[in-house]
XYZ file of N, CA and C in Angstrom:
411
model
N -5.912 -0.630 -4.289
C -5.271 -0.619 -5.658
C -3.790 -0.504 -5.647
N -3.244 -1.329 -6.507
C -1.789 -1.321 -6.432
C -1.108 -0.052 -7.027
N -0.041 0.491 -6.184
C 0.625 1.607 -6.591
C 1.855 1.269 -7.347
N 2.125 1.710 -8.432
C 3.246 1.287 -9.173
C 4.155 2.575 -9.499
N 5.496 2.384 -9.209
C 6.481 3.425 -9.517
C 6.949 3.169 -10.965
N 7.564 4.305 -11.489
C 8.003 4.091 -12.995
C 9.179 3.050 -12.936
N 9.204 2.220 -14.000
C 10.207 1.146 -14.160
C 11.551 1.798 -14.395
N 12.582 1.359 -13.738
C 13.987 1.842 -13.924
C 14.764 0.703 -14.454
N 15.882 1.201 -15.162
C 16.878 0.183 -15.636
C 17.592 -0.329 -14.457
N 18.203 -1.431 -14.650
C 18.985 -2.119 -13.517
C 20.026 -1.248 -13.124
N 20.889 -0.624 -14.050
C 21.975 0.204 -13.667
C 21.609 1.493 -12.937
N 20.358 2.061 -13.351
C 19.824 3.273 -12.592
C 19.497 2.723 -11.124
N 18.870 1.604 -10.937
C 18.480 1.137 -9.633
C 19.799 0.962 -8.801
N 20.773 0.336 -9.368
C 22.049 0.304 -8.428
C 22.638 1.550 -8.003
N 22.625 2.512 -8.952
C 23.148 3.862 -8.567
C 22.174 4.555 -7.426
N 20.843 4.333 -7.730
C 19.862 4.989 -6.862
C 20.118 4.385 -5.396
N 20.117 3.002 -5.340
C 20.409 2.219 -4.113
C 21.707 2.784 -3.381
N 22.721 2.893 -4.070
C 23.876 3.413 -3.541
C 23.804 4.843 -2.940
N 23.053 5.744 -3.599
C 22.752 7.044 -3.077
C 21.782 7.033 -1.949
N 21.068 6.039 -1.714
C 20.076 5.917 -0.630
C 20.624 5.064 0.553
N 22.051 5.050 0.586
C 22.753 4.427 1.831
C 22.543 2.958 1.820
N 22.311 2.233 0.676
C 22.220 0.809 0.754
C 23.710 0.302 0.471
N 24.013 -0.724 0.980
C 25.350 -1.432 0.655
C 25.082 -2.351 -0.563
N 25.705 -2.048 -1.583
C 25.571 -2.892 -2.835
C 26.753 -3.534 -3.156
N 26.858 -4.867 -3.222
C 28.023 -5.627 -3.422
C 27.588 -6.860 -4.364
N 28.575 -7.414 -5.052
C 28.250 -8.637 -5.839
C 27.731 -9.695 -4.768
N 26.743 -10.528 -5.296
C 26.205 -11.498 -4.464
C 27.159 -12.636 -4.312
N 27.032 -13.402 -3.236
C 27.788 -14.519 -2.799
C 27.521 -15.724 -3.761
N 28.247 -16.794 -3.573
C 28.121 -17.921 -4.366
C 26.705 -18.556 -4.503
N 26.045 -18.487 -3.506
C 24.667 -19.137 -3.466
C 23.551 -18.416 -3.948
N 23.826 -17.311 -4.731
C 22.736 -16.453 -5.265
C 21.967 -17.084 -6.435
N 21.475 -18.280 -6.242
C 20.823 -18.882 -7.437
C 21.652 -19.045 -8.592
N 22.955 -18.878 -8.538
C 23.901 -19.016 -9.656
C 23.579 -18.139 -10.849
N 23.046 -17.013 -10.501
C 22.668 -16.049 -11.419
C 23.915 -15.092 -11.754
N 24.379 -15.028 -12.977
C 25.541 -14.227 -13.202
C 25.131 -12.683 -13.005
N 26.074 -11.799 -12.527
C 25.877 -10.451 -12.253
C 24.805 -10.145 -11.234
N 24.630 -11.022 -10.204
C 23.673 -10.744 -9.187
C 24.457 -9.889 -8.127
N 23.542 -9.071 -7.434
C 23.947 -8.133 -6.450
C 23.279 -8.395 -5.095
N 23.971 -8.334 -4.006
C 23.234 -8.331 -2.735
C 23.253 -6.903 -2.219
N 22.016 -6.458 -1.836
C 21.703 -5.189 -1.369
C 21.387 -5.281 0.129
N 22.076 -4.428 0.972
C 21.954 -4.465 2.470
C 21.629 -3.125 2.996
N 20.964 -3.155 4.157
C 20.628 -1.941 4.839
C 20.147 -2.331 6.179
N 20.524 -1.775 7.256
C 19.899 -1.893 8.633
C 19.780 -3.350 8.940
N 20.747 -4.224 8.615
C 20.689 -5.584 9.062
C 19.875 -6.541 8.220
N 19.151 -5.988 7.107
C 18.348 -6.673 6.126
C 19.123 -6.845 4.839
N 18.681 -7.770 3.982
C 19.323 -7.859 2.688
C 18.375 -8.566 1.717
N 18.519 -8.499 0.434
C 17.981 -9.087 -0.618
C 18.998 -9.215 -1.786
N 18.701 -10.041 -2.719
C 19.486 -10.292 -3.869
C 18.761 -9.840 -5.076
N 19.428 -9.102 -6.098
C 18.827 -8.642 -7.196
C 19.639 -8.993 -8.414
N 19.206 -9.058 -9.577
C 19.874 -9.171 -10.810
C 19.208 -8.446 -11.893
N 19.791 -8.305 -13.086
C 19.144 -7.656 -14.287
C 18.298 -8.737 -14.932
N 17.098 -8.261 -15.184
C 16.136 -9.056 -15.969
C 16.518 -8.963 -17.387
N 16.000 -9.974 -18.160
C 16.291 -9.942 -19.681
C 15.896 -8.596 -20.337
N 14.786 -7.868 -19.824
C 14.441 -6.592 -20.439
C 15.143 -5.473 -19.921
N 16.089 -5.685 -19.029
C 16.859 -4.589 -18.576
C 16.438 -3.967 -17.275
N 15.346 -4.422 -16.706
C 14.784 -3.992 -15.353
C 15.315 -4.823 -14.241
N 14.902 -4.693 -13.056
C 15.383 -5.437 -11.960
C 14.563 -6.712 -11.664
N 15.203 -7.833 -11.404
C 14.614 -9.056 -11.007
C 15.039 -9.445 -9.561
N 14.111 -9.694 -8.671
C 14.373 -10.097 -7.245
C 14.732 -11.507 -7.267
N 15.940 -11.868 -6.830
C 16.312 -13.288 -6.685
C 15.889 -13.921 -5.333
N 15.879 -13.094 -4.282
C 15.492 -13.622 -2.978
C 14.677 -12.514 -2.271
N 13.689 -12.948 -1.497
C 12.873 -11.938 -0.779
C 13.688 -11.302 0.272
N 13.475 -10.000 0.616
C 14.133 -9.313 1.662
C 13.969 -10.082 3.021
N 15.071 -10.182 3.725
C 15.081 -10.838 5.117
C 16.187 -10.293 5.888
N 16.082 -10.754 7.161
C 17.204 -10.364 8.088
C 18.379 -11.289 7.834
N 19.460 -10.642 8.015
C 20.788 -11.341 7.812
C 21.290 -12.159 9.135
N 21.365 -13.511 9.088
C 21.879 -14.238 10.097
C 23.064 -15.069 9.790
N 24.101 -14.790 10.392
C 25.379 -15.610 10.130
C 25.767 -15.422 8.691
N 25.538 -14.230 8.013
C 25.952 -13.960 6.693
C 24.910 -14.469 5.665
N 23.813 -15.155 6.091
C 22.772 -15.688 5.260
C 21.450 -14.932 5.294
N 20.826 -14.620 4.261
C 19.588 -14.109 4.287
C 18.441 -14.991 4.811
N 17.727 -14.671 5.802
C 16.683 -15.579 6.380
C 15.468 -15.413 5.758
N 14.677 -16.401 5.827
C 13.193 -16.365 5.311
C 12.367 -16.159 6.603
N 11.173 -15.665 6.367
C 10.260 -15.351 7.355
C 9.305 -16.499 7.427
N 9.211 -17.281 8.531
C 8.294 -18.392 8.663
C 7.208 -18.148 9.785
N 5.965 -18.281 9.262
C 4.838 -17.951 10.207
C 4.252 -19.276 10.726
N 4.408 -19.566 11.981
C 3.871 -20.772 12.566
C 2.517 -20.666 13.159
N 1.807 -19.469 12.937
C 0.453 -19.220 13.531
C 0.545 -18.486 14.762
N 1.318 -18.894 15.719
C 1.373 -18.206 17.079
C 2.674 -17.306 17.156
N 3.670 -17.536 16.186
C 4.909 -16.716 16.231
C 5.461 -16.774 14.868
N 6.194 -15.591 14.503
C 6.943 -15.597 13.298
C 8.393 -15.894 13.665
N 9.163 -16.704 12.713
C 10.584 -16.992 13.002
C 11.309 -16.570 11.800
N 12.599 -16.335 12.163
C 13.689 -16.080 10.932
C 14.363 -17.308 10.849
N 14.413 -17.895 9.618
C 14.989 -19.253 9.372
C 16.071 -19.225 8.239
N 17.175 -19.699 8.527
C 18.142 -20.082 7.518
C 18.479 -21.487 7.367
N 19.456 -21.842 6.585
C 19.682 -23.317 6.555
C 20.273 -23.895 7.805
N 20.672 -23.113 8.688
C 21.496 -23.523 9.804
C 20.661 -23.197 11.192
N 19.888 -22.198 11.223
C 19.320 -21.707 12.546
C 17.925 -21.181 12.292
N 17.117 -21.278 13.312
C 15.783 -20.771 13.373
C 15.669 -19.916 14.637
N 15.355 -18.690 14.599
C 15.100 -17.943 15.879
C 13.776 -17.133 15.789
N 13.261 -16.784 16.956
C 12.001 -16.029 16.931
C 12.247 -14.685 16.322
N 11.336 -14.226 15.580
C 11.411 -12.867 15.013
C 10.880 -11.818 16.050
N 11.633 -10.857 16.290
C 11.231 -9.685 17.228
C 10.422 -8.579 16.411
N 9.813 -7.671 17.154
C 9.100 -6.694 16.502
C 10.146 -5.806 15.763
N 11.193 -5.481 16.410
C 12.265 -4.695 15.724
C 12.811 -5.222 14.459
N 13.109 -6.484 14.441
C 13.562 -7.082 13.207
C 12.381 -7.092 12.143
N 11.241 -7.458 12.513
C 10.037 -7.359 11.508
C 9.845 -5.907 11.045
N 9.847 -4.972 11.837
C 9.872 -3.560 11.386
C 10.987 -3.237 10.333
N 12.219 -3.696 10.692
C 13.349 -3.406 9.810
C 13.195 -4.095 8.485
N 12.688 -5.243 8.431
C 12.389 -6.006 7.085
C 11.302 -5.252 6.329
N 10.383 -4.750 7.048
C 9.210 -4.184 6.320
C 9.732 -2.860 5.721
N 10.513 -2.001 6.460
C 11.088 -0.770 5.950
C 11.972 -1.059 4.895
N 12.884 -2.045 4.928
C 13.734 -2.394 3.881
C 12.956 -2.724 2.660
N 11.988 -3.510 2.774
C 11.151 -3.991 1.628
C 10.495 -2.750 0.958
N 9.877 -1.914 1.682
C 9.362 -0.695 1.119
C 10.288 0.139 0.373
N 11.433 0.504 1.068
C 12.391 1.231 0.267
C 12.955 0.593 -1.045
N 13.112 -0.719 -0.917
C 13.642 -1.449 -2.017
C 12.551 -1.507 -3.194
N 11.370 -1.721 -2.854
C 10.268 -1.782 -3.818
C 10.249 -0.344 -4.489
N 10.387 0.627 -3.704
C 10.206 2.161 -4.271
C 11.357 2.326 -5.208
N 12.504 1.870 -4.837
C 13.660 2.301 -5.599
C 13.745 1.354 -6.898
N 13.241 0.188 -6.930
C 13.181 -0.745 -8.056
C 12.052 -0.447 -9.050
N 10.993 0.307 -8.480
C 9.861 0.545 -9.273
C 8.837 -0.642 -9.267
N 8.911 -1.446 -8.217
C 8.071 -2.591 -8.103
C 6.693 -2.158 -7.667
N 5.653 -3.013 -7.931
C 4.313 -2.757 -7.447
C 4.321 -2.885 -5.997
N 3.601 -1.845 -5.332
C 3.376 -1.855 -3.899
C 1.996 -2.200 -3.734
N 1.805 -3.439 -2.999
C 0.490 -4.007 -2.753
C -0.015 -3.545 -1.360
N -1.171 -3.489 -1.279
C -1.943 -3.028 -0.075
C -1.587 -3.969 1.075
N -1.768 -5.264 1.129
C -1.541 -6.145 2.178
C 0.000 -6.037 2.630
N 0.864 -5.901 1.713
C 2.294 -5.755 2.072
C 2.619 -4.386 2.875
N 1.831 -3.336 2.417
C 2.074 -2.092 3.019
C 1.585 -1.913 4.427
N 0.684 -2.903 4.817
C 0.213 -2.876 6.203
C 1.226 -3.467 7.238
N 2.126 -4.370 6.742
C 3.022 -4.927 7.623
C 3.811 -6.090 6.876
N 4.741 -6.725 7.650
C 5.572 -7.723 7.028
C 4.753 -8.932 6.705
N 4.952 -9.433 5.536
C 4.282 -10.677 5.075
C 5.368 -11.840 5.100
N 4.910 -12.989 5.506
C 5.779 -14.090 5.586
C 6.023 -14.770 4.414
N 7.228 -15.530 4.263
C 7.586 -16.338 3.055
C 6.822 -17.663 3.081
N 6.769 -18.294 4.280
C 6.281 -19.512 4.482
C 5.206 -19.434 5.619
N 4.003 -20.076 5.483
C 3.052 -20.181 6.463
C 2.964 -21.720 6.901
N 3.248 -22.042 8.137
C 3.180 -23.456 8.617
C 2.459 -23.512 9.887
N 1.143 -23.640 9.780
C 0.296 -23.779 11.096
C 0.201 -25.181 11.583
N 0.103 -25.352 12.830
C 0.047 -26.699 13.451
C -1.206 -27.493 12.790
N -2.184 -26.861 12.660
C -3.464 -27.608 12.190
C -3.412 -28.163 10.769
N -2.496 -27.584 10.005
C -2.331 -27.941 8.661
C -1.033 -28.726 8.322
N -0.144 -28.775 9.261
C 1.122 -29.433 9.216
C 0.932 -30.869 8.853
N 1.539 -31.357 7.770
C 1.475 -32.779 7.347
C 0.427 -33.086 6.389
N -0.443 -32.091 5.947
C -1.493 -32.289 4.984
C -0.875 -32.105 3.595
N -1.366 -32.819 2.627
C -0.873 -32.744 1.303
C -1.759 -31.742 0.491
């Protein structure tokens, strides 16, 4: 069953994240061009958030490891997980996966997002690209 924390306002979340040792800064130019977007960082991981129309938090990018200043996406190729940005793709190590998972859990708890069972077991990938299904429509 999904566990849901109480919904918090965007300003409350920003102050809470600052108190929990997250680095909170205005998002860079590529943040889906959303005004007043913020990048949240901790332990080498980052995500981008903004205020939703109802005053709560909206996730602009999934949490990921920061590579060369860019938030990576987690790519699962069946035999190995990779961290991918627009310029580089590297194998994901257990330490990086653990850091992304812990970052995601802390961010979800702070924002009041729904905590799903399969996500609480470990890190879930953003993209699944297995060899046997590559090229199928």
